Short mmCIF file of C-alpha atoms in Angstrom, two decimals:
data_model
loop_
_atom_site.label_atom_id
_atom_site.label_comp_id
_atom_site.label_asym_id
_atom_site.label_seq_id
_atom_site.Cartn_x
_atom_site.Cartn_y
_atom_site.Cartn_z
CA MET A 1 72.93 54.03 -11.68
CA SER A 2 70.14 51.32 -11.86
CA ARG A 3 70.48 47.88 -12.92
CA HIS A 4 68.40 47.27 -15.57
CA ALA A 5 67.97 48.47 -19.20
CA ARG A 6 67.53 52.32 -19.40
CA HIS A 7 63.89 52.46 -20.63
CA LEU A 8 62.59 50.02 -18.61
CA ASP A 9 63.23 53.72 -15.52
CA ARG A 10 59.96 54.96 -16.68
CA SER A 11 56.69 53.52 -15.44
CA GLY A 12 54.90 50.50 -17.01
CA PRO A 13 54.65 49.13 -19.75
CA SER A 14 52.53 46.33 -16.95
CA ASN A 15 50.34 43.30 -18.44
CA PRO A 16 47.56 44.39 -20.16
CA PHE A 17 46.25 40.74 -20.28
CA PRO A 18 46.13 39.47 -16.35
CA GLY A 19 44.57 36.70 -17.25
CA LEU A 20 40.95 34.60 -15.59
CA LYS A 21 43.25 33.66 -12.44
CA ALA A 22 44.75 36.69 -11.67
CA LEU A 23 40.96 38.14 -12.19
CA GLU A 24 39.05 35.65 -9.83
CA ARG A 25 42.17 36.03 -7.48
CA LYS A 26 41.51 39.87 -6.76
CA LEU A 27 37.67 38.94 -6.63
CA GLY A 28 38.18 36.07 -4.49
CA ARG A 29 35.57 34.18 -6.71
CA GLU A 30 34.98 31.68 -9.45
CA VAL A 31 34.14 33.51 -12.35
CA PRO A 32 31.97 30.79 -14.34
CA HIS A 33 30.87 32.19 -17.20
CA ARG A 34 33.62 33.51 -19.75
CA LEU A 35 32.04 34.75 -22.76
CA GLY A 36 35.14 37.92 -22.47
CA SER A 37 37.66 35.42 -23.50
CA ASN A 38 38.57 34.47 -27.16
CA GLU A 39 40.47 31.29 -26.73
CA GLY A 40 39.04 28.32 -28.65
CA LEU A 41 36.56 27.21 -25.28
CA ASP A 42 33.91 25.68 -27.12
CA MET A 43 35.91 23.61 -29.55
CA PRO A 44 35.27 19.65 -28.65
CA HIS A 45 39.21 18.23 -29.72
CA GLN A 46 37.27 14.91 -30.16
CA ALA A 47 41.31 13.96 -31.92
CA LEU A 48 43.14 15.54 -28.45
CA LYS A 49 41.00 13.65 -26.65
CA ALA A 50 40.71 10.23 -28.43
CA ARG A 51 44.93 10.56 -28.44
CA PHE A 52 45.46 12.51 -25.13
CA GLY A 53 42.74 11.85 -22.90
CA ASP A 54 40.04 14.79 -21.66
CA GLU A 55 42.51 16.59 -18.80
CA VAL A 56 45.04 17.08 -21.40
CA ALA A 57 41.82 18.50 -23.98
CA THR A 58 40.67 20.87 -21.11
CA LEU A 59 43.69 22.01 -20.33
CA ALA A 60 44.77 23.69 -23.42
CA ARG A 61 41.53 25.07 -24.83
CA ALA A 62 42.89 28.68 -22.37
CA TYR A 63 46.17 29.74 -21.52
CA GLY A 64 48.15 29.52 -17.95
CA ASP A 65 47.60 31.26 -15.29
CA ALA A 66 50.27 34.22 -15.60
CA GLU A 67 50.81 35.10 -12.56
CA ALA A 68 51.93 30.97 -12.69
CA MET A 69 50.65 31.22 -8.27
CA ASP A 70 49.94 27.89 -7.86
CA VAL A 71 53.68 26.93 -8.98
CA ARG A 72 54.98 29.58 -7.75
CA GLN A 73 53.78 28.82 -3.73
CA ARG A 74 54.13 25.52 -4.03
CA LEU A 75 58.09 26.68 -4.53
CA ASN A 76 57.23 29.05 -1.00
CA ALA A 77 56.23 25.80 0.73
CA LEU A 78 59.58 23.83 -0.70
CA LEU A 79 62.61 26.43 -0.75
CA GLY A 80 60.94 29.57 1.76
CA THR A 81 61.44 31.94 -1.17
CA PRO A 82 59.01 34.41 -1.22
CA LEU A 83 56.64 34.68 -3.79
CA GLU A 84 57.16 37.90 -4.53
CA ALA A 85 60.96 36.78 -5.76
CA LEU A 86 59.82 34.07 -8.15
CA ILE A 87 58.82 34.40 -11.72
CA ILE A 88 58.25 31.83 -13.58
CA ASP A 89 58.43 31.24 -17.69
CA ALA A 90 58.94 28.91 -20.35
CA GLY A 91 62.47 27.36 -19.14
CA ALA A 92 65.90 29.01 -18.31
CA ASP A 93 66.72 29.34 -21.52
CA SER A 94 63.46 32.09 -21.54
CA LEU A 95 64.13 33.42 -17.87
CA MET A 96 68.02 33.81 -19.46
CA ALA A 97 66.44 35.72 -22.58
CA LEU A 98 64.29 37.58 -20.28
CA ALA A 99 67.23 38.46 -17.98
CA LEU A 100 69.25 40.31 -20.66
CA ARG A 101 66.04 42.46 -22.22
CA THR A 102 65.82 43.18 -18.93
CA LEU A 103 69.44 44.07 -17.80
CA CYS A 104 71.38 45.10 -20.83
CA ASP A 105 71.50 47.53 -23.30
CA PRO A 106 72.15 47.21 -26.36
CA ASP A 107 76.13 47.09 -26.81
CA SER A 108 76.19 46.17 -23.06
CA THR A 109 79.13 44.36 -22.16
CA VAL A 110 78.09 41.16 -20.51
CA ILE A 111 80.62 38.40 -19.68
CA ALA A 112 81.00 34.57 -19.98
CA SER A 113 83.69 31.46 -19.60
CA ALA A 114 84.84 30.43 -23.32
CA GLY A 115 83.22 27.03 -24.14
CA THR A 116 80.30 27.51 -21.69
CA TYR A 117 76.63 26.95 -22.16
CA PRO A 118 76.17 28.39 -25.87
CA THR A 119 72.78 29.24 -25.38
CA PHE A 120 73.94 32.29 -23.25
CA ARG A 121 76.16 33.75 -26.23
CA TYR A 122 73.05 33.25 -28.84
CA PHE A 123 71.04 35.55 -26.79
CA ALA A 124 73.57 37.76 -25.38
CA GLU A 125 74.02 38.59 -29.39
CA GLY A 126 70.56 38.79 -30.44
CA GLN A 127 70.73 41.01 -27.25
CA GLY A 128 73.10 43.66 -28.83
CA CYS A 129 75.18 43.29 -26.37
CA ARG A 130 79.44 42.11 -27.25
CA LEU A 131 80.27 39.28 -25.58
CA VAL A 132 83.45 38.98 -23.53
CA GLU A 133 85.01 35.34 -22.79
CA VAL A 134 87.74 34.37 -20.53
CA ASP A 135 89.34 31.03 -20.07
CA TYR A 136 88.15 28.08 -18.51
CA HIS A 137 90.44 27.12 -15.31
CA ASP A 138 91.85 23.98 -17.06
CA ALA A 139 94.58 22.02 -14.70
CA PRO A 140 95.00 18.41 -13.73
CA SER A 141 91.80 16.93 -12.42
CA VAL A 142 89.82 20.47 -12.53
CA LEU A 143 87.44 21.65 -14.93
CA ALA A 144 86.28 25.09 -14.07
CA PRO A 145 85.27 28.58 -14.93
CA ASP A 146 87.58 31.31 -13.65
CA LEU A 147 85.98 33.03 -11.24
CA ASP A 148 88.97 35.55 -10.01
CA ALA A 149 89.37 36.13 -14.20
CA LEU A 150 85.42 36.60 -14.34
CA ALA A 151 85.68 39.19 -12.12
CA ASP A 152 88.78 40.84 -13.42
CA ARG A 153 87.67 41.69 -16.80
CA ALA A 154 83.70 42.76 -15.57
CA VAL A 155 85.39 45.02 -13.98
CA ARG A 156 88.13 45.84 -16.25
CA ASP A 157 85.60 46.57 -18.98
CA ASN A 158 82.23 48.19 -16.63
CA ALA A 159 80.01 44.86 -17.68
CA ARG A 160 76.54 44.54 -17.06
CA VAL A 161 75.87 40.88 -16.58
CA VAL A 162 78.32 37.66 -15.62
CA TYR A 163 76.75 34.63 -16.79
CA LEU A 164 77.83 31.49 -14.76
CA ALA A 165 75.87 28.00 -14.89
CA ASN A 166 76.75 26.80 -10.96
CA PRO A 167 76.99 23.75 -11.72
CA ASP A 168 78.85 24.11 -15.14
CA ASN A 169 77.80 22.80 -18.22
CA PRO A 170 79.86 21.15 -19.82
CA SER A 171 82.20 20.25 -17.27
CA GLY A 172 80.30 19.72 -14.46
CA HIS A 173 82.45 21.04 -11.70
CA LEU A 174 80.16 22.97 -8.79
CA HIS A 175 80.99 26.15 -6.94
CA SER A 176 80.72 26.94 -3.55
CA ASP A 177 77.86 29.00 -2.35
CA ALA A 178 80.78 31.09 -0.46
CA ASP A 179 82.83 31.26 -3.24
CA ILE A 180 80.18 32.31 -5.74
CA LEU A 181 78.79 34.87 -3.10
CA THR A 182 82.67 36.31 -3.02
CA LEU A 183 82.67 36.70 -6.88
CA ARG A 184 79.27 38.53 -6.65
CA ASP A 185 80.71 40.66 -4.26
CA ALA A 186 83.58 41.41 -6.66
CA LEU A 187 81.32 42.88 -9.67
CA PRO A 188 80.71 46.27 -10.31
CA GLU A 189 77.94 47.85 -8.22
CA ASP A 190 75.86 48.31 -11.14
CA CYS A 191 77.16 44.72 -12.44
CA THR A 192 74.39 41.64 -12.24
CA LEU A 193 74.87 38.07 -11.80
CA LEU A 194 72.97 35.46 -14.00
CA LEU A 195 73.61 32.36 -12.15
CA ASP A 196 72.18 29.13 -14.37
CA GLU A 197 71.36 26.79 -11.51
CA ALA A 198 69.29 24.67 -14.16
CA TYR A 199 71.83 21.27 -13.08
CA HIS A 200 70.82 21.90 -8.80
CA ASP A 201 68.95 19.49 -8.83
CA PHE A 202 71.79 17.18 -8.65
CA ARG A 203 74.13 18.50 -5.82
CA ASP A 204 74.70 16.99 -2.63
CA ASP A 205 73.26 19.56 -0.90
CA ALA A 206 70.69 20.93 -2.72
CA ASP A 207 67.94 20.65 -0.12
CA ALA A 208 70.10 23.09 1.85
CA PRO A 209 67.82 26.31 2.81
CA ALA A 210 70.30 28.85 0.74
CA ALA A 211 68.67 27.11 -2.22
CA GLY A 212 65.70 29.15 -2.01
CA GLU A 213 67.95 32.13 -0.59
CA VAL A 214 67.51 36.15 -2.56
CA TRP A 215 70.97 37.25 -3.35
CA PRO A 216 71.29 40.48 -3.92
CA GLY A 217 72.62 41.40 -7.38
CA VAL A 218 72.34 38.22 -8.54
CA VAL A 219 69.41 36.50 -11.12
CA ARG A 220 69.46 33.11 -9.80
CA LEU A 221 67.93 30.61 -12.92
CA ARG A 222 66.32 26.72 -12.15
CA THR A 223 64.25 24.29 -14.29
CA PHE A 224 62.07 21.87 -14.43
CA SER A 225 63.80 20.11 -17.47
CA LYS A 226 66.69 17.65 -15.55
CA ALA A 227 65.41 16.31 -12.13
CA HIS A 228 61.70 16.97 -13.03
CA GLY A 229 61.85 15.27 -16.46
CA LEU A 230 59.77 18.59 -18.15
CA ALA A 231 62.04 18.90 -21.49
CA GLY A 232 59.35 18.95 -23.63
CA LEU A 233 56.56 21.36 -22.12
CA ARG A 234 59.21 23.87 -21.24
CA ILE A 235 58.87 25.88 -18.22
CA GLY A 236 61.43 26.92 -15.60
CA TYR A 237 61.71 29.42 -12.89
CA ALA A 238 64.21 32.33 -11.51
CA ILE A 239 64.95 33.97 -7.99
CA ALA A 240 66.13 37.69 -7.96
CA GLU A 241 64.88 40.71 -5.43
CA PRO A 242 61.80 41.22 -6.06
CA ALA A 243 61.69 44.76 -7.20
CA LEU A 244 63.68 43.01 -10.20
CA ILE A 245 61.50 40.38 -10.71
CA GLU A 246 58.83 43.27 -10.80
CA VAL A 247 61.15 44.84 -14.07
CA MET A 248 61.39 41.72 -15.22
CA HIS A 249 57.56 41.43 -15.69
CA LYS A 250 57.49 44.63 -17.85
CA VAL A 251 59.19 42.43 -20.86
CA ARG A 252 58.02 38.88 -19.96
CA ILE A 253 55.84 37.10 -22.60
CA HIS A 254 52.71 36.71 -20.06
CA TYR A 255 51.58 33.10 -21.61
CA ALA A 256 54.86 32.26 -22.57
CA VAL A 257 54.11 29.01 -20.16
CA SER A 258 50.72 26.83 -20.95
CA SER A 259 48.30 25.36 -18.60
CA LEU A 260 49.80 21.35 -18.95
CA ALA A 261 53.07 23.11 -18.60
CA LEU A 262 51.68 24.77 -15.09
CA ALA A 263 49.80 21.54 -14.40
CA ALA A 264 52.67 19.27 -15.04
CA ALA A 265 55.02 21.37 -12.97
CA GLU A 266 52.58 21.36 -9.54
CA THR A 267 51.95 17.15 -10.27
CA VAL A 268 55.63 16.51 -9.90
CA LEU A 269 56.34 18.92 -7.13
CA ASP A 270 52.95 17.22 -4.80
CA HIS A 271 54.94 14.02 -5.21
CA PRO A 272 58.75 14.95 -4.41
CA GLU A 273 59.78 11.35 -3.67
CA GLU A 274 59.57 10.71 -7.41
CA THR A 275 62.25 13.25 -8.38
CA THR A 276 64.47 12.55 -5.42
CA GLN A 277 64.42 9.03 -6.19
CA HIS A 278 65.01 9.65 -10.25
CA VAL A 279 68.29 11.76 -8.52
CA ARG A 280 70.11 9.07 -6.96
CA ASP A 281 69.17 6.99 -9.55
CA VAL A 282 71.14 9.35 -11.98
CA ILE A 283 73.74 10.28 -9.03
CA ALA A 284 74.51 6.22 -9.17
CA ARG A 285 74.84 5.72 -12.92
CA ARG A 286 77.10 9.24 -12.69
CA GLU A 287 79.14 7.56 -10.85
CA ALA A 288 79.29 3.97 -12.05
CA LEU A 289 80.33 5.73 -15.28
CA ALA A 290 82.83 8.04 -14.32
CA GLY A 291 84.79 5.12 -12.37
CA HIS A 292 84.22 2.99 -15.51
CA LEU A 293 86.06 5.08 -17.91
CA ARG A 294 88.85 6.16 -15.10
CA VAL A 295 89.81 2.61 -14.42
CA LEU A 296 90.25 2.65 -18.62
CA GLY A 297 92.54 5.88 -18.21
CA ALA A 298 89.92 8.91 -19.06
CA ASP A 299 90.49 12.33 -17.70
CA VAL A 300 86.73 12.26 -16.10
CA PRO A 301 86.89 15.69 -13.54
CA PRO A 302 84.24 15.85 -10.78
CA SER A 303 80.71 16.42 -11.70
CA ALA A 304 77.18 17.63 -9.95
CA THR A 305 75.55 17.20 -12.35
CA ASN A 306 73.33 14.58 -14.18
CA PHE A 307 76.04 14.29 -17.06
CA ILE A 308 80.50 13.25 -17.19
CA ALA A 309 82.78 14.89 -19.21
CA VAL A 310 85.70 13.46 -20.92
CA ARG A 311 88.67 15.31 -21.35
CA LEU A 312 90.72 14.20 -24.13
CA PRO A 313 94.10 15.02 -24.80
CA GLU A 314 93.80 17.07 -28.28
CA ALA A 315 90.68 18.33 -29.98
CA GLU A 316 90.64 16.27 -32.76
CA LEU A 317 91.03 13.01 -31.00
CA ALA A 318 87.68 14.33 -29.28
CA ALA A 319 86.29 14.91 -32.67
CA ARG A 320 86.62 11.85 -34.42
CA ILE A 321 85.59 9.95 -31.08
CA HIS A 322 82.99 12.20 -31.43
CA ARG A 323 82.02 10.97 -35.02
CA GLU A 324 82.16 7.16 -34.53
CA LEU A 325 79.90 7.33 -31.67
CA LEU A 326 77.63 8.70 -33.94
CA ASP A 327 78.27 6.55 -36.37
CA ALA A 328 77.50 3.67 -34.40
CA GLY A 329 74.04 5.88 -33.49
CA THR A 330 75.39 7.09 -30.24
CA LEU A 331 75.32 10.79 -29.43
CA VAL A 332 77.24 12.53 -27.04
CA HIS A 333 77.58 16.03 -26.60
CA ARG A 334 81.50 18.15 -28.15
CA PRO A 335 81.49 22.01 -27.26
CA ALA A 336 81.54 23.81 -30.19
CA HIS A 337 83.27 26.45 -28.41
CA PRO A 338 87.13 25.40 -30.10
CA ALA A 339 88.11 26.46 -26.67
CA LEU A 340 86.66 23.13 -24.95
CA GLY A 341 86.81 21.40 -28.25
CA HIS A 342 88.26 17.90 -26.24
CA VAL A 343 86.00 17.65 -24.15
CA LEU A 344 82.96 15.52 -24.37
CA ARG A 345 79.78 15.21 -22.63
CA ILE A 346 77.75 12.37 -21.61
CA SER A 347 74.68 12.28 -20.03
CA THR A 348 74.58 9.75 -17.37
CA LEU A 349 71.26 7.71 -18.84
CA GLU A 350 70.86 4.00 -18.07
CA ASP A 351 71.50 3.62 -21.55
CA ALA A 352 74.66 5.18 -21.17
CA LEU A 353 76.01 1.77 -19.24
CA GLU A 354 75.05 -0.09 -21.73
CA PRO A 355 77.70 -2.47 -22.25
CA GLY A 356 79.80 -1.53 -25.88
CA ARG A 357 77.53 1.84 -26.28
CA LEU A 358 80.41 3.68 -25.82
CA ALA A 359 83.15 1.86 -27.43
CA ALA A 360 85.03 3.94 -29.92
CA LEU A 361 86.12 6.03 -26.77
CA GLU A 362 86.52 2.58 -24.75
CA ARG A 363 88.78 2.03 -27.61
CA VAL A 364 91.13 4.78 -27.14
CA LEU A 365 91.97 5.23 -23.74
CA GLU A 366 92.45 1.68 -23.54
CA ALA A 367 95.40 1.87 -26.71
CA GLN A 368 96.64 4.88 -24.64
CA HIS A 369 96.47 3.52 -20.96
#
């Protein structure tokens, strides 16, 4: 049985508009006179130029490269991932939806942890899937997806997809690559592990050779939103077996990624020192904030992301603190899923370390300590 949705077993559909860049690569030369394009290529964009500058106005006029070749070549050089194993889309969320469209028929069973990144549930239900959730491993010093429970339920329900965020959102927990591959091997033969690695860059071993490997039976999702600071431009990539990438292209929106987003991704990849320094700064703030709250008695599990999770004794207390912080003008994240309603997730920005910024939380901790 194939891994992907039944209707994609046939040949096609194929992208009817591969774009100018693909044509120029095929011809081996530039095509300077673009009279076959219906974009607003002759729009003067005086207002855009005045606000954003000439280059943004130029990028705004034309579709991006549907094949995202320049970004993929940079990722190939950085990670060693073959070009044919890379696909670019409008952020990890769009890639998640794309994977579900590719892999699942209506009524396919998918498995996830109860309280994990809620966008997976949103897309799975929108695709008509049957979502089955398993509890987190919630124990002293550990808040993590339960890999054994995920595998057991996938086998029992003959699941098509198992979703796992690693590092996890919202707990911050990191499973080793060995544990991830053990999970994959425990899944049914036609079940795909959808591995959300949005926070991969904050791992201590983010630069290890395994970071770019193609793992059979796994779709690895990455983003430029976190470590690279491009959340507003919507761009990310996935690593998967080339045969599956080919099928994903059948259902992908071919111009979902803008010219500006592609150019921005190329720029940050060309200046890795800036990203590296940003990641170092985030990790330093993460450890400082976690240490500060632990001194006050907070239960802060280890995190390999750009946030920390604070686990409180009960959901009602977490809800109260969340409300008081918001009343004071500070928004932290409290998962909507009741299974993790006792957790607060705090992004480790410089602002989080400002004295008094988390006063409502600190007061409760000091009273309980």
